[in-house]
PDB file of C-alpha atoms and ligand atoms in Angstrom:
ATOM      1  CA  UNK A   1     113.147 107.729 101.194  1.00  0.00           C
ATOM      2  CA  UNK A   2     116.853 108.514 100.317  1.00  0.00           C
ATOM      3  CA  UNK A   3     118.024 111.061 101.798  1.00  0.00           C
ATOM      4  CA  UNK A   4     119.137 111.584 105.575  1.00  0.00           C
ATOM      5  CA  UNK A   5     115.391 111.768 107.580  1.00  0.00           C
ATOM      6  CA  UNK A   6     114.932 115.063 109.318  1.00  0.00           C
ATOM      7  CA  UNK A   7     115.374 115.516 113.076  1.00  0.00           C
ATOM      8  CA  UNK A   8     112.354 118.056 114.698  1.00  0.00           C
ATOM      9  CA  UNK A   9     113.028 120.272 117.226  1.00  0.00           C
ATOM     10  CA  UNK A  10     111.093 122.369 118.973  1.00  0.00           C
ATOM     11  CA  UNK A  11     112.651 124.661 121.509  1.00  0.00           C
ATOM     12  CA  UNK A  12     110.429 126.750 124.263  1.00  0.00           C
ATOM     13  CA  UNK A  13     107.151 126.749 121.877  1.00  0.00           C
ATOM     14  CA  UNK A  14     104.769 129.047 123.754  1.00  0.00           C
ATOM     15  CA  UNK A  15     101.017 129.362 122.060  1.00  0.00           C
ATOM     16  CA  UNK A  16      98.207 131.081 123.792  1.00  0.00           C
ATOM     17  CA  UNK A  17      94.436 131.534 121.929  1.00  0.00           C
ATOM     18  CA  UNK A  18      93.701 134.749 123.376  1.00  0.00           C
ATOM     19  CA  UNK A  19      93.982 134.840 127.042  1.00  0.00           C
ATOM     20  CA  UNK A  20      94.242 130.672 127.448  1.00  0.00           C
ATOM     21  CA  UNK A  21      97.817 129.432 127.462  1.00  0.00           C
ATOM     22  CA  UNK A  22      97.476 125.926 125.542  1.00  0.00           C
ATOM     23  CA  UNK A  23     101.206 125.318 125.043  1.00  0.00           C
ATOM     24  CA  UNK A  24     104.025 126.367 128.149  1.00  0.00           C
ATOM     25  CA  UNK A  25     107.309 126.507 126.676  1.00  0.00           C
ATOM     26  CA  UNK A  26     107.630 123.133 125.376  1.00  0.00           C
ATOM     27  CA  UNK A  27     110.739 121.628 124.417  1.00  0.00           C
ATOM     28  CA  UNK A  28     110.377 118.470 122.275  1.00  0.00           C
ATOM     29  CA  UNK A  29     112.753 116.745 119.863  1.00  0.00           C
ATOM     30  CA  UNK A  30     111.906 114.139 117.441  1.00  0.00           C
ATOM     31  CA  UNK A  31     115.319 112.380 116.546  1.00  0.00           C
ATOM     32  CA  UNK A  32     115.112 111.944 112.152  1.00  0.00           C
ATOM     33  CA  UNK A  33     113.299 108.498 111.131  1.00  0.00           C
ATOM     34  CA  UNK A  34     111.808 107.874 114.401  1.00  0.00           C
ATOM     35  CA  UNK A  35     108.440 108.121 115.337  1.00  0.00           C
ATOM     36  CA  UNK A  36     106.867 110.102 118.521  1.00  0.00           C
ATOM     37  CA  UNK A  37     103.274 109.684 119.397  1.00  0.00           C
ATOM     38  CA  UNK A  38     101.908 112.292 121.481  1.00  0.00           C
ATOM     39  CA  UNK A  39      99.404 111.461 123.698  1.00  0.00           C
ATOM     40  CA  UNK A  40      96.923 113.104 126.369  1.00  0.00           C
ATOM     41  CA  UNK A  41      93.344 114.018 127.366  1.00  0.00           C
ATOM     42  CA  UNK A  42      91.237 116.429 125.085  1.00  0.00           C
ATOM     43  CA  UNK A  43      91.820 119.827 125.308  1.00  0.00           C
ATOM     44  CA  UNK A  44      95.671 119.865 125.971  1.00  0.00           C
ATOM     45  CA  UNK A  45      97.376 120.915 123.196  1.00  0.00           C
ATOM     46  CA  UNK A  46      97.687 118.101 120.910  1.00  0.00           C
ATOM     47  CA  UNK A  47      96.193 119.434 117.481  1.00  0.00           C
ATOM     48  CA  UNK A  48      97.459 122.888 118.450  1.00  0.00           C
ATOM     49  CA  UNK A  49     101.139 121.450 118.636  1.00  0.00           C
ATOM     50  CA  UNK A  50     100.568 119.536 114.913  1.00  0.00           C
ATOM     51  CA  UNK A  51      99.310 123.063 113.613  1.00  0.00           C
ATOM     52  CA  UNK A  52     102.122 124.799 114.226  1.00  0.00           C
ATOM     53  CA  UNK A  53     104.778 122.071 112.864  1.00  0.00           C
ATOM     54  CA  UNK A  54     102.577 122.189 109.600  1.00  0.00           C
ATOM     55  CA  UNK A  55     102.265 126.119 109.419  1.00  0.00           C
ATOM     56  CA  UNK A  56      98.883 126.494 110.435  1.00  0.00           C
ATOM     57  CA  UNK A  57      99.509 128.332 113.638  1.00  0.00           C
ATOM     58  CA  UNK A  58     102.589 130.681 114.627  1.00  0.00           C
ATOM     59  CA  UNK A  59     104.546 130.071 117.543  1.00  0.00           C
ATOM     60  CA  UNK A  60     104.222 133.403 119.852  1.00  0.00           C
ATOM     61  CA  UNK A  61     107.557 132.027 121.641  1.00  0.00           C
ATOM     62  CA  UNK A  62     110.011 129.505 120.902  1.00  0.00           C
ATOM     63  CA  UNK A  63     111.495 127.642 117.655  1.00  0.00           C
ATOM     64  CA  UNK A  64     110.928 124.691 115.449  1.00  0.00           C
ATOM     65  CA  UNK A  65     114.121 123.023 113.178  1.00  0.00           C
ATOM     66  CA  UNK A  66     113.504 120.874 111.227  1.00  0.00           C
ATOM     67  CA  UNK A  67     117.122 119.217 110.479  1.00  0.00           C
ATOM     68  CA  UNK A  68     119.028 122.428 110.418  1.00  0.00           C
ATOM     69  CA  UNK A  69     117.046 124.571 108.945  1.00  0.00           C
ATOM     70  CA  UNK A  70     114.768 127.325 111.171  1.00  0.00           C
ATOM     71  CA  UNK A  71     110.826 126.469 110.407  1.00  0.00           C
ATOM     72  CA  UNK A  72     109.279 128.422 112.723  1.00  0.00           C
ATOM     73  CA  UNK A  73     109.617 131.154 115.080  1.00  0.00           C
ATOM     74  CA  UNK A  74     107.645 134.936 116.462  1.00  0.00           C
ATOM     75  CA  UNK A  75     109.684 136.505 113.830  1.00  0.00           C
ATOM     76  CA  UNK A  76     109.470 134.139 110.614  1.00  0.00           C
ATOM     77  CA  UNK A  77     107.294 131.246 109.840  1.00  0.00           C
ATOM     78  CA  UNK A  78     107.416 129.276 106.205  1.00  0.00           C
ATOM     79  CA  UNK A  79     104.307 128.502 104.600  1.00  0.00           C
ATOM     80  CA  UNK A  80     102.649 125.155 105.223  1.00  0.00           C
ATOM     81  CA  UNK A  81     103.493 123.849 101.166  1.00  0.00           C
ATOM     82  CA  UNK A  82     107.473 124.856 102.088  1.00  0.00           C
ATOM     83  CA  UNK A  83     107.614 122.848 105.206  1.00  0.00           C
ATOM     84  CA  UNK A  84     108.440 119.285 103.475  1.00  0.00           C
ATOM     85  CA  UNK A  85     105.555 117.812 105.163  1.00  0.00           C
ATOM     86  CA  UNK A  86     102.651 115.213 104.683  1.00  0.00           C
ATOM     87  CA  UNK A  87      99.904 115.457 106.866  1.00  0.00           C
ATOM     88  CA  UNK A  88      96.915 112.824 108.024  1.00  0.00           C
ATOM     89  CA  UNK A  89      93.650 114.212 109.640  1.00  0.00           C
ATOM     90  CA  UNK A  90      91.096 112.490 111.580  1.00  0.00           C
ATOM     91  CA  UNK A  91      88.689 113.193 108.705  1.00  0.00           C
ATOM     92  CA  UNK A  92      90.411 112.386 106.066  1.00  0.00           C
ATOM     93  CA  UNK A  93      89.929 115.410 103.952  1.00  0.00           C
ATOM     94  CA  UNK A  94      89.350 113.600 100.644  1.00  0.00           C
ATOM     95  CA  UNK A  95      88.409 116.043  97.478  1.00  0.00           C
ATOM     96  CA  UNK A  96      84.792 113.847  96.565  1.00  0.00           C
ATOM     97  CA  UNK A  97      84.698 114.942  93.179  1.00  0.00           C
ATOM     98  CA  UNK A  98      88.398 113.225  92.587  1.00  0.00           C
ATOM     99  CA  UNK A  99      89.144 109.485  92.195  1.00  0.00           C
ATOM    100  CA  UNK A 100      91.371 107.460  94.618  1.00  0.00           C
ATOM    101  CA  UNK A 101      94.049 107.903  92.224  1.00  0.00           C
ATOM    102  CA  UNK A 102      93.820 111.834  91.709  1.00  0.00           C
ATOM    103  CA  UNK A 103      93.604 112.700  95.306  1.00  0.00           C
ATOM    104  CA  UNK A 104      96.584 110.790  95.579  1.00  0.00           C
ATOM    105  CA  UNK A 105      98.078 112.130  92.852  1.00  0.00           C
ATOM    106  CA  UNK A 106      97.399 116.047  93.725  1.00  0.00           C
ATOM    107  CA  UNK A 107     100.533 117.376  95.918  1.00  0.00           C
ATOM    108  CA  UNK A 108     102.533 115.783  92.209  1.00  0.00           C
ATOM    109  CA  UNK A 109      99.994 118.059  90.182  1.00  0.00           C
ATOM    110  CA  UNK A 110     100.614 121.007  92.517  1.00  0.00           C
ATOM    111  CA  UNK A 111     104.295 120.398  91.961  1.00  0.00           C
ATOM    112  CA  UNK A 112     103.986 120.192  88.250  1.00  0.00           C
ATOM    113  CA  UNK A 113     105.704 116.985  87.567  1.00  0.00           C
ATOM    114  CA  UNK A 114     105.113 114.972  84.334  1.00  0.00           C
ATOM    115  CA  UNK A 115     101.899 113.134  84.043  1.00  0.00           C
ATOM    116  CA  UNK A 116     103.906 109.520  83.700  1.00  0.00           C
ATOM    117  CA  UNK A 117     106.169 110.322  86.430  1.00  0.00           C
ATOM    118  CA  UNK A 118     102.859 111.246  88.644  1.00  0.00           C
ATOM    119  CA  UNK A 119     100.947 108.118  87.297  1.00  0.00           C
ATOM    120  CA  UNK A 120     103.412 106.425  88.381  1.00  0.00           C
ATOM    121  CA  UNK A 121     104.429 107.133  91.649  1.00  0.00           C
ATOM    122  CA  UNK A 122     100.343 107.651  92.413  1.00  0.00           C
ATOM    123  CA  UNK A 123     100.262 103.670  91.536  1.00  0.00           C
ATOM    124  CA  UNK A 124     103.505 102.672  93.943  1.00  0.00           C
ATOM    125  CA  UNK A 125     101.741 105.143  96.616  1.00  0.00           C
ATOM    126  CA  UNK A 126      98.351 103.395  96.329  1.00  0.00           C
ATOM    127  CA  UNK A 127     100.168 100.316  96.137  1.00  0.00           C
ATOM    128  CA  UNK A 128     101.991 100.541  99.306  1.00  0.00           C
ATOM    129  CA  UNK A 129      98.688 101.273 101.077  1.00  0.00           C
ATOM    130  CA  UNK A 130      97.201  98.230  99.504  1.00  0.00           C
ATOM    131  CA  UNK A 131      94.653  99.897  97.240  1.00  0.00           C
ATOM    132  CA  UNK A 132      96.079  99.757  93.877  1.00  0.00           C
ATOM    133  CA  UNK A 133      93.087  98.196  92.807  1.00  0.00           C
ATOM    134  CA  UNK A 134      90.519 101.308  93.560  1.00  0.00           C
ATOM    135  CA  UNK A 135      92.355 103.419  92.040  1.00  0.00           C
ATOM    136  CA  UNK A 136      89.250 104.891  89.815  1.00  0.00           C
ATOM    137  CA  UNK A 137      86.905 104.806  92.547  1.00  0.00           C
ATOM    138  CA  UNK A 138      85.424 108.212  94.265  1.00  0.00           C
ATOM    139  CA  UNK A 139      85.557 108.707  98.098  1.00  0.00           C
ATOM    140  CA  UNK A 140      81.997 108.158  98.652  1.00  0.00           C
ATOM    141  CA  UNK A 141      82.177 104.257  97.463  1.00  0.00           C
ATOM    142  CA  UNK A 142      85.128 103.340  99.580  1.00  0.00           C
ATOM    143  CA  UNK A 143      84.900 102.352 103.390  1.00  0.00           C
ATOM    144  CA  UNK A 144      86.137 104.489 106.398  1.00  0.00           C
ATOM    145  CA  UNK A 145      89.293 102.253 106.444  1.00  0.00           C
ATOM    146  CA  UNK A 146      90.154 102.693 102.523  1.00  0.00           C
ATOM    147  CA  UNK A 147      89.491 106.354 102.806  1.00  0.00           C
ATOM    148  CA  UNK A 148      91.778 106.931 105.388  1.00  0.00           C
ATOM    149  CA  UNK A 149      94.369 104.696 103.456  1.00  0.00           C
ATOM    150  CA  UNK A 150      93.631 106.561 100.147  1.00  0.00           C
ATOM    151  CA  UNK A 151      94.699 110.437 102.772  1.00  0.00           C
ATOM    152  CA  UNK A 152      97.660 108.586 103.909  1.00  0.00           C
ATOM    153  CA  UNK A 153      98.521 107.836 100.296  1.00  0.00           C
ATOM    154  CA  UNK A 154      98.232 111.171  99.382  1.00  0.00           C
ATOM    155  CA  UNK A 155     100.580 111.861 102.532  1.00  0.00           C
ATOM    156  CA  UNK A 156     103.594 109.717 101.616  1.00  0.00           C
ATOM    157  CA  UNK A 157     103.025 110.343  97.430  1.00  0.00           C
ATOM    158  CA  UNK A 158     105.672 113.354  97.521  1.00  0.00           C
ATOM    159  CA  UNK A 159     108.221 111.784 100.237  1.00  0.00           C
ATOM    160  CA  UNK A 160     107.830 114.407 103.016  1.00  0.00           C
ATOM    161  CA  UNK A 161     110.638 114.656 105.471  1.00  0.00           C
ATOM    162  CA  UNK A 162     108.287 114.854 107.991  1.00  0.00           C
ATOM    163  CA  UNK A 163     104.535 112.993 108.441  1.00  0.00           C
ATOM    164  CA  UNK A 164     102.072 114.388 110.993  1.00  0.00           C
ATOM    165  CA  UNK A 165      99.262 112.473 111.920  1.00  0.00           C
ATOM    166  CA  UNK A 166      96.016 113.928 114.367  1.00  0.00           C
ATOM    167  CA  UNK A 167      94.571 111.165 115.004  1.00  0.00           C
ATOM    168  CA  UNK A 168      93.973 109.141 111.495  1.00  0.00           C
ATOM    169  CA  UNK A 169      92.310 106.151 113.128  1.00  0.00           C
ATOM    170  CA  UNK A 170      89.877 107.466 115.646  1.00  0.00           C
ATOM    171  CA  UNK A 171      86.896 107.436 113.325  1.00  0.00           C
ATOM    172  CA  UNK A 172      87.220 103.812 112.572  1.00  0.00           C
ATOM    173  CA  UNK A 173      85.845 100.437 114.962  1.00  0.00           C
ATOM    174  CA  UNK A 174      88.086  98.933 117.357  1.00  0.00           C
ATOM    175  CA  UNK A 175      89.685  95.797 114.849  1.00  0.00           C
ATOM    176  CA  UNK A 176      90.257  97.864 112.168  1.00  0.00           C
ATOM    177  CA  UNK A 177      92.060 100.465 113.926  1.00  0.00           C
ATOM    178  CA  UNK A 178      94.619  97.764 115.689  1.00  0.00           C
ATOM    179  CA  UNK A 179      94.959  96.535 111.949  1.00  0.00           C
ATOM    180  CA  UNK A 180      95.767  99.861 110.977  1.00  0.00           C
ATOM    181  CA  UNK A 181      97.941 101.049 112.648  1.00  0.00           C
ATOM    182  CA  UNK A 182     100.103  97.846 112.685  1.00  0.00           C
ATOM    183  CA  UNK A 183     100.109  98.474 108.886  1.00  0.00           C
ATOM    184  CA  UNK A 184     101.391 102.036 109.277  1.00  0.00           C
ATOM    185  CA  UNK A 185     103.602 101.257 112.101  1.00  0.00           C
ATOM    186  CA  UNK A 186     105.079  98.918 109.195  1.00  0.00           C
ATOM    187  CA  UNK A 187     104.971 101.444 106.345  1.00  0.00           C
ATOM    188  CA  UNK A 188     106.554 104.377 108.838  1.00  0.00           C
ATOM    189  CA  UNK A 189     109.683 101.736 109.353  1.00  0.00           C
ATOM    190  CA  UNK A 190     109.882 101.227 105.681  1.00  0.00           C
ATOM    191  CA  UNK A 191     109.584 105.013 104.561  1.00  0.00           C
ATOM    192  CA  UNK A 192     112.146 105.871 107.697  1.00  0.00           C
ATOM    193  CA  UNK A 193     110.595 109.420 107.535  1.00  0.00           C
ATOM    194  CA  UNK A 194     110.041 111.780 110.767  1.00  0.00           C
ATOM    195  CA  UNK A 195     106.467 111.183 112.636  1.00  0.00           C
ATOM    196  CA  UNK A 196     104.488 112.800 115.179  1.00  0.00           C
ATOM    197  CA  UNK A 197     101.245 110.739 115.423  1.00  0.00           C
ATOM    198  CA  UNK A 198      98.338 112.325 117.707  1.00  0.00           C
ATOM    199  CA  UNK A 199      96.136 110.025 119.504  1.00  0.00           C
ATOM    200  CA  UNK A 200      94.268 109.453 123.213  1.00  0.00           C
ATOM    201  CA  UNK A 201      95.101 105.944 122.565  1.00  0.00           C
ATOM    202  CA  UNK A 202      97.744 104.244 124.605  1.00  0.00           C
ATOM    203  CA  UNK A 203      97.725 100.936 122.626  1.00  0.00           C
ATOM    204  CA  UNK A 204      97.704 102.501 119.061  1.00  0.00           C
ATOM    205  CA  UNK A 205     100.962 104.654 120.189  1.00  0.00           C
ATOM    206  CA  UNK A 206     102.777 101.588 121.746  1.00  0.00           C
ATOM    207  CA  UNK A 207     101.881  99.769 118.020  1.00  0.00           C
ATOM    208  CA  UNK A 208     102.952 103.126 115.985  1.00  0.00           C
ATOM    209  CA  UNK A 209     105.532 105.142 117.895  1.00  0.00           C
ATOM    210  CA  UNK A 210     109.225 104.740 118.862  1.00  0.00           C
ATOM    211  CA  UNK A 211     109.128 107.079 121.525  1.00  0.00           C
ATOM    212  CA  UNK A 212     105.808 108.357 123.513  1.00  0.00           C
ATOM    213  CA  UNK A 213     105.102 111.904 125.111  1.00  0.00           C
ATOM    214  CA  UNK A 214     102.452 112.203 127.423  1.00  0.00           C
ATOM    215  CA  UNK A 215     100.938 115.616 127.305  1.00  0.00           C
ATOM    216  CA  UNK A 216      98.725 117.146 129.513  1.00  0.00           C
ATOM    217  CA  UNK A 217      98.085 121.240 129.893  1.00  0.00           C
ATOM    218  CA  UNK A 218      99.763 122.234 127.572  1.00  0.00           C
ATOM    219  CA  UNK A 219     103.604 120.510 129.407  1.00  0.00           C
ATOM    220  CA  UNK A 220     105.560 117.102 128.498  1.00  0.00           C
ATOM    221  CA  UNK A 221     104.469 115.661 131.821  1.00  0.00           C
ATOM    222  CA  UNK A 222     106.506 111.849 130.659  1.00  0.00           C
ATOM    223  CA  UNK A 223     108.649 110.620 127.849  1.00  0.00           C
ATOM    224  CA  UNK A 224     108.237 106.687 127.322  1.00  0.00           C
ATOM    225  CA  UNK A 225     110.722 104.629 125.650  1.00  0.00           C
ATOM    226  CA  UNK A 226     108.359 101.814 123.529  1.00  0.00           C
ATOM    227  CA  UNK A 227     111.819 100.617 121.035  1.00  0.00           C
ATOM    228  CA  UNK A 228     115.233 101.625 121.521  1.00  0.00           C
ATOM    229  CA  UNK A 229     116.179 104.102 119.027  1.00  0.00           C
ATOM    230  CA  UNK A 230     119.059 103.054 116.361  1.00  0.00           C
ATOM    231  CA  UNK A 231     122.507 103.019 117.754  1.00  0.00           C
ATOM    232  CA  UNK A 232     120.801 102.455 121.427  1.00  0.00           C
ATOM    233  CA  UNK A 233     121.391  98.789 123.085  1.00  0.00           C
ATOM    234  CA  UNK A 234     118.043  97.335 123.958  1.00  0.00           C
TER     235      UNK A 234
HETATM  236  N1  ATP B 301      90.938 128.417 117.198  1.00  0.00           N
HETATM  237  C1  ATP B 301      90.833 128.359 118.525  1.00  0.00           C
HETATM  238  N2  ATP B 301      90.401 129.419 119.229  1.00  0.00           N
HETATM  239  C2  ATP B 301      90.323 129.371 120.586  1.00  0.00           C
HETATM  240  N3  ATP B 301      90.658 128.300 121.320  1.00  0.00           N
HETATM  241  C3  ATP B 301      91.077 127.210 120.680  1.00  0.00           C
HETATM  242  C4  ATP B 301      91.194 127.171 119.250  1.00  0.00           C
HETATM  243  N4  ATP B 301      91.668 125.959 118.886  1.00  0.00           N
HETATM  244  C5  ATP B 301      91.832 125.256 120.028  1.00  0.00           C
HETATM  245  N5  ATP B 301      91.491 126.000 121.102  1.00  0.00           N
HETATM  246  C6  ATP B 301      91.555 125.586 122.519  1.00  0.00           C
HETATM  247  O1  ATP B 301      92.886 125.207 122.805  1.00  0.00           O
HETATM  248  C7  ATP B 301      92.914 124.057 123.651  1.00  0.00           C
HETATM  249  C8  ATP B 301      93.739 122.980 122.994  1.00  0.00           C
HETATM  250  O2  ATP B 301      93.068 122.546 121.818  1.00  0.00           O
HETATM  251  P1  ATP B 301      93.620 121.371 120.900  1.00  0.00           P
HETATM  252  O3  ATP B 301      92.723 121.289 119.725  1.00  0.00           O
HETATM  253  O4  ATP B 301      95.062 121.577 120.679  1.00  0.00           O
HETATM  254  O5  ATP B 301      93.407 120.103 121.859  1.00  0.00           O
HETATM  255  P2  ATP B 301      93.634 118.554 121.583  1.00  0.00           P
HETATM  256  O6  ATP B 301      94.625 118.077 122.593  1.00  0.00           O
HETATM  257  O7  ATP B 301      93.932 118.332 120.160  1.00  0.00           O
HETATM  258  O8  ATP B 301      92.193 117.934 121.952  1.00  0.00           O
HETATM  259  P3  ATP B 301      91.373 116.739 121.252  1.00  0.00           P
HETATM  260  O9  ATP B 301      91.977 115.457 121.797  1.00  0.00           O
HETATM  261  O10 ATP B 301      89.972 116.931 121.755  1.00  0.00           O
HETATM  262  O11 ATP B 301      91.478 116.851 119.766  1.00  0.00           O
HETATM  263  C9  ATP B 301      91.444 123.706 123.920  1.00  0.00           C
HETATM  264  O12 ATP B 301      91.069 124.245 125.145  1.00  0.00           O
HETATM  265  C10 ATP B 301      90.718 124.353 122.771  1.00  0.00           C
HETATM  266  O13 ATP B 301      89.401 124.713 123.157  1.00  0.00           O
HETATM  267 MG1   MG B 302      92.897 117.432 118.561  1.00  0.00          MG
END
């Protein structure tokens, strides 16, 4: 990435479905290239929090900045594909009747740029996730680990500002998930883009995050410091 990464801020987010409070005026900031893994038990908030930093959800209380620039609030709320975001499900959400390389390639098509520039950047993309060589391949013929590379391809292809991950690596075994998510620990340091990553998983959010916040209830209950932030002494 070039420019300056984008700090996140959220500031007294209150969500309720119905008459079940899942998120109690939560404050949370997410300093710009750094990455913050939230973690906590089922049910607490977690995907509801990622939802509304994508667009998904409204906040009934509360703000979210991103950098300067008011994302989010009761009032006003900017659609998910003006947010400057990238975004990595558990699922992976492939289109099956694409190839590796036109999934990856899509958020360039939606943005109309030139075929070589998108051919292009869809082979540096798949590249940097190590699968440069399926790029003609469909879903169905790759392995859980590929396809999840292949979504967080797609994620990175049009340089978000911000990448949100709910848990990318919980469908996949034990070895190949600690091999993961050393690789995108790696990748996040080299894109030095914003992150929120999602998981139950203490281990994978010491490997992938800067910072972690324990959730539970809907509350920050802890903030752990796993690497000093730039400009911190160690
Ligand atoms: N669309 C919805 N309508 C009603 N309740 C919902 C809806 N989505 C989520 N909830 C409830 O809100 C709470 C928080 O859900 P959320 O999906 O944010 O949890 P989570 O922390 O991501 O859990 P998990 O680790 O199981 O994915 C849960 O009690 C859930 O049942
Ligand atoms: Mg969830």
């Amino acid at each position: 990435m070039n420019r300056a990464p984008l700090t996140l801020d959220l500031k007294g987010i209150h969500y309720a479905f119905g008459n079940q409070t899942v998120l109690h005026h939560l404050d949370l900031r997410v300093e710009g290239g750094t990455t913050v893994a939230l973690l906590g038990p089922s049910g607490c908030g977690k995907s509801t929090l990622l939802k509304l930093l994508a667009g998904l959800l409204q906040p009934q209380q509360g703000e979210i900045h991103f950098g300067t620039r008011l994302i989010a609030s009761l009032r006003s709320a900017l659609p998910p594909e003006q947010r400057d975001i990238g975004m990595v499900f558990q699922d992976y959400a492939l289109w099956p009747h694409m190839t590796v390389a036109q999934n990856v390639g899509f958020p360039l098509l939606m943005r109309r740029l030139p075929t070589a520039e998108r051919l292009t950047k869809t082979m540096i993309a798949l590249e940097r996730v190590g699968l440069a060589s399926l790029a003609l391949r469909r879903p169905a013929d790759l392995s859980g680990g590929q396809q999840q590379r292949v979504a967080l391809a797609r994620a990175i292809i049009a340089e978000p500002g911000i990448l949100l991950f709910d848990e990318p690596l919980s469908n996949l075994d034990r070895d190949l998930r600690e091999s993961l998510s050393r690789e995108m620990s790696g990748l996040l340091r080299q894109l030095n883009t914003t992150a929120v990553y999602v998981t139950h998983d203490q281990g994978e959010a010491e490997v992938l995050a800067d910072r972690i916040v324990h959730l539970s209830q809907g509350s920050v209950t802890a903030i752990q410091a796993v690497r000093p932030l730039s400009g911190e002494i160690a």
